[in-house]
XYZ file of C-alpha atoms in Angstrom:
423
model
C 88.311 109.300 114.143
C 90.400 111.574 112.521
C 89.774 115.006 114.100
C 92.926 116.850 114.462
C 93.959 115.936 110.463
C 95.899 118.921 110.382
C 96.276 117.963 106.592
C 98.705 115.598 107.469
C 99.454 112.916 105.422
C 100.170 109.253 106.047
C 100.172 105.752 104.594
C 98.106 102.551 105.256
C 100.591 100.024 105.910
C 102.750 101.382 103.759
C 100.872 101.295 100.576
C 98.742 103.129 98.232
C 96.914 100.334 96.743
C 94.426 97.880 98.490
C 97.097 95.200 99.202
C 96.591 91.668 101.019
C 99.053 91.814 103.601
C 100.242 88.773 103.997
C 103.981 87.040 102.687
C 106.224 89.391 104.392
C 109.797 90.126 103.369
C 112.750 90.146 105.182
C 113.248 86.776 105.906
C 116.257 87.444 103.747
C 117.174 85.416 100.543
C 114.459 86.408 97.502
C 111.664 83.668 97.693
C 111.895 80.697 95.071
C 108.364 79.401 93.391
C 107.613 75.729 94.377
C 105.496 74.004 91.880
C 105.370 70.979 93.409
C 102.498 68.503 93.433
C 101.353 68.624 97.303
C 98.003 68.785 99.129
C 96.088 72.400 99.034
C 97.522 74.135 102.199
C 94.762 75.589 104.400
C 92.452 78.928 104.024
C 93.788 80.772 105.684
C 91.620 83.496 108.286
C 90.547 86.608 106.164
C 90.107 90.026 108.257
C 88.677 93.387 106.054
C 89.200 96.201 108.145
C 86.953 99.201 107.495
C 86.937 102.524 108.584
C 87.872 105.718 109.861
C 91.767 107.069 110.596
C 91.685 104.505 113.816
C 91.477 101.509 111.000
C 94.320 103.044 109.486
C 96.444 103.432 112.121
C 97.124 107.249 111.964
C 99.285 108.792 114.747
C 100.545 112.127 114.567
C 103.406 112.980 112.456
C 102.550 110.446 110.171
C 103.320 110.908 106.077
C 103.342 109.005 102.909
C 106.428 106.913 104.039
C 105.147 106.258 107.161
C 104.505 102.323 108.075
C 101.373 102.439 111.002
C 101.219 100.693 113.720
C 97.543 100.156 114.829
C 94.842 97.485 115.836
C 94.671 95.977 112.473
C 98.248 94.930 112.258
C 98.189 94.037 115.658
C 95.267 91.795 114.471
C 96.876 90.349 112.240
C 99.489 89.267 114.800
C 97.141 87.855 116.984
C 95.706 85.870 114.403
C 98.589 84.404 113.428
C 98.781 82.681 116.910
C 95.478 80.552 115.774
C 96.417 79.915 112.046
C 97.173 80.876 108.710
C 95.733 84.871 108.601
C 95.695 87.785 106.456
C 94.258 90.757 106.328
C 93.296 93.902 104.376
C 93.081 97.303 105.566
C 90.906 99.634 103.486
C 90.663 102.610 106.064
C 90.389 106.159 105.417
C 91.127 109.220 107.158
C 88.583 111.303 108.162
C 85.766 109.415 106.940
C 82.446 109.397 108.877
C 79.235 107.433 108.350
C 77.612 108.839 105.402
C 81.254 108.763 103.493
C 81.458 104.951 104.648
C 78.083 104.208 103.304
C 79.045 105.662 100.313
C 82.510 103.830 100.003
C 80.568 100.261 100.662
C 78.093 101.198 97.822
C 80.655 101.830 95.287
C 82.569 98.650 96.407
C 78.577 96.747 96.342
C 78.232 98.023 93.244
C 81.751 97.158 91.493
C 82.329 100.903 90.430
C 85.228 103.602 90.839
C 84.111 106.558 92.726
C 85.799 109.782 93.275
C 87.288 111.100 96.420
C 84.607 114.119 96.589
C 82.001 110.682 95.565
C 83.006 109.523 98.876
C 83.504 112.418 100.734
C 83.643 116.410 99.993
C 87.068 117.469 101.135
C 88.257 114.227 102.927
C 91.463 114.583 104.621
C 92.865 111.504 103.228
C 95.165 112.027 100.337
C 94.935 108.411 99.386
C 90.830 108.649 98.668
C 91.066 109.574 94.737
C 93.508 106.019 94.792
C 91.314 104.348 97.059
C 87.912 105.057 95.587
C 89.368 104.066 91.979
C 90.431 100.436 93.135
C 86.661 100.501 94.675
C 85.572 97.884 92.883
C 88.769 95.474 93.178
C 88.044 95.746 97.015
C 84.797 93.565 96.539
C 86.229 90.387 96.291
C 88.329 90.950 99.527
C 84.760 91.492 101.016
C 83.674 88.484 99.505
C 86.225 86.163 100.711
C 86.493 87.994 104.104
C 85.672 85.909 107.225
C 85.781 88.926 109.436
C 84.643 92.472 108.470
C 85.940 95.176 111.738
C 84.682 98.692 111.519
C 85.570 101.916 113.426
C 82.915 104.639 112.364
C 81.288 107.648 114.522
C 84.229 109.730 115.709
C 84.215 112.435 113.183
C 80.359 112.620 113.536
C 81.085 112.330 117.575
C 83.378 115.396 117.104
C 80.685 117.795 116.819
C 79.139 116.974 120.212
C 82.432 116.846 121.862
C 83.241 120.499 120.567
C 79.666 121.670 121.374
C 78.987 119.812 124.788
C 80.648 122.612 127.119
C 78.217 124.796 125.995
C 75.321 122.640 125.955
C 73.048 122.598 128.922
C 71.264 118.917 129.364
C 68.485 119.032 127.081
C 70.462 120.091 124.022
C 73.293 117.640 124.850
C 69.916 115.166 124.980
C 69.366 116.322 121.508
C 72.551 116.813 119.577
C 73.087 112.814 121.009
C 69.873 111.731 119.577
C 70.852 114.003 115.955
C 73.830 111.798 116.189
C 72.362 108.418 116.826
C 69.357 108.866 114.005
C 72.419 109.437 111.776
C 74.772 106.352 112.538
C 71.790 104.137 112.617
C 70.515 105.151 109.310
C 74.321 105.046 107.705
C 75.966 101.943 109.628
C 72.310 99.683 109.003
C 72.570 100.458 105.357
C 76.738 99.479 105.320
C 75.799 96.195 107.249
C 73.397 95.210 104.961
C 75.159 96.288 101.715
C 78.015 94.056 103.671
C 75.846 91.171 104.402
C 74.646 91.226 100.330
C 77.988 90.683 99.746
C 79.360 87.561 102.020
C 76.314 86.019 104.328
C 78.595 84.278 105.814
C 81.470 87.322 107.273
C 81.227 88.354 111.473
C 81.330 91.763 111.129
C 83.269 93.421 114.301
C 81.751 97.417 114.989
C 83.764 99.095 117.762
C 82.108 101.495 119.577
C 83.304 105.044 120.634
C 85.910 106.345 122.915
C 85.773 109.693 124.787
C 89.494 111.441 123.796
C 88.930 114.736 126.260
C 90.203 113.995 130.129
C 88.916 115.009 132.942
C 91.875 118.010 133.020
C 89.535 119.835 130.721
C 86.721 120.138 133.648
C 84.793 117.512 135.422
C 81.692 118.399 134.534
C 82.525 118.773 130.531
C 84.115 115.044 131.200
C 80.952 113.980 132.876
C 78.875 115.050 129.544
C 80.944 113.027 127.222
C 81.421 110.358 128.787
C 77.735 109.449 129.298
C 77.518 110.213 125.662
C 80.055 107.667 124.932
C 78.117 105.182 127.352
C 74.601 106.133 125.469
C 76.852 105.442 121.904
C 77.918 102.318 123.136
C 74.484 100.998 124.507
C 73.231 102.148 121.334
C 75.898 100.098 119.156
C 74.915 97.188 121.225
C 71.284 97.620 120.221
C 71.960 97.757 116.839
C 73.861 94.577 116.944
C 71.077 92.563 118.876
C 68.716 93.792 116.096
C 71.064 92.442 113.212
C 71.508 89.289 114.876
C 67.957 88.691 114.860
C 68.206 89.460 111.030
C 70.670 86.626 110.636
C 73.275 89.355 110.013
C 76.517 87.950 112.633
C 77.267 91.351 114.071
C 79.230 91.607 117.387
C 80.537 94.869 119.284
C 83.747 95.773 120.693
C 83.528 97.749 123.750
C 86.690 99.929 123.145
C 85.026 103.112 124.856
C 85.491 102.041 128.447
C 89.151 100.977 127.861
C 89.891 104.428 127.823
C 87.607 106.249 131.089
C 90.367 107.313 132.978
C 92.894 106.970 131.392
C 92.509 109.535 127.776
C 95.714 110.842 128.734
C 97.613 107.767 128.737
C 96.328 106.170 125.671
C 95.863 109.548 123.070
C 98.086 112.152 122.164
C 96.268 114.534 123.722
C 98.230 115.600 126.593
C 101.238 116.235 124.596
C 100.288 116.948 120.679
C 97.090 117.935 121.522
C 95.428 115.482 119.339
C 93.264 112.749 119.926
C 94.399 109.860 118.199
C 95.752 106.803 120.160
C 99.079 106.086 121.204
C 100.797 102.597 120.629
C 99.173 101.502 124.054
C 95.926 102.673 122.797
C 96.186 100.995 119.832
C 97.611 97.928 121.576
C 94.362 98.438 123.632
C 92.134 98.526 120.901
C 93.492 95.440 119.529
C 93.257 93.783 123.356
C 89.084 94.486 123.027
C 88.929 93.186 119.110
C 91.166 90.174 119.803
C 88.871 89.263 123.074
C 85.978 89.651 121.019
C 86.823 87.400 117.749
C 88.463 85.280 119.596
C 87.724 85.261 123.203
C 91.519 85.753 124.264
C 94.671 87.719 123.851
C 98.339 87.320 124.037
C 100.278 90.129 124.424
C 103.422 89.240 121.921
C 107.491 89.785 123.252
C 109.578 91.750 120.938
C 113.134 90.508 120.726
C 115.661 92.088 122.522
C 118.406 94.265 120.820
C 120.829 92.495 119.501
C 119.273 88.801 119.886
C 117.518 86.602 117.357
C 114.338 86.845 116.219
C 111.585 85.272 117.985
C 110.009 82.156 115.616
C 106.601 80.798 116.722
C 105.444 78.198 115.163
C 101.882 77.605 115.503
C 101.021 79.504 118.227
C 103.355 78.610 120.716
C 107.379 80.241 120.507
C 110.149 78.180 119.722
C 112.221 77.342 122.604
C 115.578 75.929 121.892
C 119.115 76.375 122.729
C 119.671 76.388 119.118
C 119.045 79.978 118.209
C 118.955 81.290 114.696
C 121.373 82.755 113.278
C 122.048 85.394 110.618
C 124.643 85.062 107.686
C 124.583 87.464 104.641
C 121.059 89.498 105.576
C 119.685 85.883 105.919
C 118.710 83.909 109.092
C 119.168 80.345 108.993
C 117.302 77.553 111.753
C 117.975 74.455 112.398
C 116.663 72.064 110.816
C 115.211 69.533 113.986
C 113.309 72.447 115.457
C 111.185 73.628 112.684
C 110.358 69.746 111.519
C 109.733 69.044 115.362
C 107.428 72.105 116.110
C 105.374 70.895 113.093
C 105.225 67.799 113.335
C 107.417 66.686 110.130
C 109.627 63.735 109.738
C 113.607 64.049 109.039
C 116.432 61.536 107.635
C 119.782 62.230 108.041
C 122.602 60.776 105.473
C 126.032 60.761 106.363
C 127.062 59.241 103.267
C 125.747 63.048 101.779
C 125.412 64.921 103.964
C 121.940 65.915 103.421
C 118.999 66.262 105.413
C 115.198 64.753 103.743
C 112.322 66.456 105.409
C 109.052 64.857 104.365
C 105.580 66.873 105.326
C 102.443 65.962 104.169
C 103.049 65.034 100.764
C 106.181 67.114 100.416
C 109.637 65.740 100.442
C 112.393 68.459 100.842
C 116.238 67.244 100.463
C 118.778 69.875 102.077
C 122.579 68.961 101.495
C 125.322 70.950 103.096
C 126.953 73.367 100.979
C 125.078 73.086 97.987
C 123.188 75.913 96.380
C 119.855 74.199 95.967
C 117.050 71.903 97.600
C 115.091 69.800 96.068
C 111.439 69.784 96.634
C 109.648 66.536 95.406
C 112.952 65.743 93.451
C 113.212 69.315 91.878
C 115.677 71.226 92.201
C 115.188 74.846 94.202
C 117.820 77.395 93.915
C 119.354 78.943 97.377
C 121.330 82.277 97.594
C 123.519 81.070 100.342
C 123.494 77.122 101.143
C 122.823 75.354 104.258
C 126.112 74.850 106.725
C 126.920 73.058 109.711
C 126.709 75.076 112.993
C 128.238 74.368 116.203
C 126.186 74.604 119.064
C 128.295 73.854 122.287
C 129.874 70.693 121.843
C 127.348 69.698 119.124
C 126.733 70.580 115.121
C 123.269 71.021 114.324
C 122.265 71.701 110.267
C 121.561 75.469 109.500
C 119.299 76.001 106.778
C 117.521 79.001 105.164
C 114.404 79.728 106.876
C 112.443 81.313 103.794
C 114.048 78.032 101.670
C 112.486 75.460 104.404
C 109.055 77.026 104.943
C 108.419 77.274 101.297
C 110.109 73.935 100.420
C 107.431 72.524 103.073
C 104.116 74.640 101.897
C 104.353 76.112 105.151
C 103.084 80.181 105.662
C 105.284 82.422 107.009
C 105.092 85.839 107.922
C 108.045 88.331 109.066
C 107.316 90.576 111.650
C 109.876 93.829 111.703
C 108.068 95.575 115.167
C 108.516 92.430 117.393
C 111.706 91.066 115.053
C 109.578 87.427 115.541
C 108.570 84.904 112.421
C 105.324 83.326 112.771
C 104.808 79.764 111.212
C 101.547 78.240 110.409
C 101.276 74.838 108.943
């Protein structure tokens, strides 16, 4: 939904190219390769996001160095809580139906595609890219588990612009222009999806209405029965797939926002009507409910405390916080192999820690500048120390030198400064 583009430009997580975004930095230290014989770890959860500027994230004010902030990374988050996840985001700006269809046919059909192929004069100066690495962004299809889509709002825009003016009948029939043409686009991207993986849940969100009821009551009225119409529409649509065999589910992100435009959009004060972080943490609140019938609204850490680690699912709750030492935050030892479930040895006679995990065994020594994982040897930048705690000494190691050393995933989180753990 990206109607006031103003020809502003932005960034998709921070990157021009389709990217999996998954092993974050900033866990500090520069990560080592472990080849080290070990059971497969676990697939992890694979979300493709599709869509519009509210898959990308776009707030105002956004440009090419800009990181978003939307429902897909918040996603991503909240699927970190269940297990190993990743995602992809391959969003545009400004796109509408036809441009989507379009977009999934070049990606169906393995082919680069022009901007203009996509869409005359999309807003989105990261198209031309985009539509080039078309056909690398099948196999993320393929392998997805979850497809999400936001589609309609730039098609919606012309009967939000035109509904003061229209009396009921042509409101009646701009609506029904509208519906003919999502229907005919968003069927075709399903099924060109479905071709593709049988076996993805694909997520469509339906539309919210961005104008409050400031703008006149009866204008607010209009639009949002339109948006109720969309939405019963969207639900149709998905009933018919499923009888298809096509998993298609809806979430209801249109009502979130009756009432409440001015809280969740930028409309009030930049006049445009993308969401705010609270919209976009709404948003995320409706896809979260509907892929996995719950959300947990994560805790930043507080300024000037240690990051928040969760380990699967649940936060780790110790005395013994981490602690960072040359850009690089060290845990102890106990809590990590506790939280998962690992077993630890401790030698006095050298002063080394052996973690063994499910096939892995991972030596730490004090002060030396390696590990060994399955007796070979993995360089650290900065070694693992002794830390008092109180009255007691607990071993500090790495954190980015014990997950990998143990095959575990591990994702750094810079908005809520938390690390999230997944066996």
């Amino acid at each position: 939904m990206s109607i006031l583009w103003r020809n502003r430009l932005f960034q998709a997580a921070g990157s021009l190219t389709l990217a999996v975004f998954m092993l974050s930095a900033s866990l500090g230290g520069k990560p080592s390769a472990i080849h080290a014989a070990s059971s497969s770890p676990p697939e992890p959860f694979r979300i493709v996001s599709l869509g519009d500027s509210l898959t990308v994230g776009y707030e105002p004010g956004m440009d090419l160095n800009s990181k978003p902030y939307g429902f897909v990374e918040r996603l991503l988050e909240q699927g970190l809580l269940h297990g190993r996840t990743e995602t992809v985001n391959l969003g545009i700006a400004g796109l509408k139906v036809e441009g989507l269809k379009h977009y999934v046919q070049a990606i169906a059909d393995g082919r680069s595609v022009t901007a203009d192929d996509i869409q005359p004069l999309i807003p989105d100066p990261r198209t031309e890219q985009i539509g080039r690495e078309a056909p690398a962004a099948r196999a993320f299809i393929e392998n997805a588990d979850l497809i999400t889509v936001t589609i309609g709002g730039n098609d919606m825009y012309n009967l939000t612009s035109m509904a003061g003016a229209a009396n009921a009948d042509e409101l009646a029939k701009l609506t029904e222009e509208l519906f003919e043409l999502y229907t005919l686009n968003v069927t075709e991207v399903v099924h060109r999806l479905h071709s593709m993986n049988p076996d993805a849940v694909i997520v469509l969100a339906d539309q919210y209405n961005p104008i409050p009821e400031l703008a006149g009551k009866a204008l607010y009225a209009k639009l949002n029965q339109a948006a109720a119409l969309f939405t019963g529409h969207i639900e149709g649509l998905a009933k018919q797939f499923s009888q298809q065999g096509i998993s298609v589910k809806v979430a209801p992100v249109a009502k979130e926002f009756v009432g409440r435009e001015m809280t969740m959009t930028h409309i009030l004060r930049l006049e445009d009507i993308h969401p705010n972080q609270y919209g976009y943490e709404t948003m995320a609140k409706v896809f979260a409910n509907t892929i996995w019938g719950s959300y947990t609204k994560p805790a930043a850490a507080e300024p000037g405390q240690p990051m928040n680690i969760i380990v699967n699912g649940k936060v780790l709750n110790t005395p013994y916080k981490p602690v960072l030492v040359k850009n690089q935050n060290y845990v102890a030892i106990q809590d990590i192999v506790n939280a998962i479930g690992a077993t630890t040895v401790w030698s006095n006679e050298t002063s080394s820690a052996t973690v063994t995990y499910k096939g892995r065994t991972v030596v730490i020594t004090i002060g030396s500048n390696h590990i060994k994982v399955n007796g070979s040897p993995v360089p650290l930048t900065t070694p693992a120390f002794l830390h008092k705690v109180g009255k007691e000494h607990k071993t500090y190691v790495p954190l980015s030198a014990l997950v990998q050393g143990l095959g575990l995933d591990v994702q750094y989180h810079q908005k809520l400064k938390t690390v999230f753990i997944n066996p």
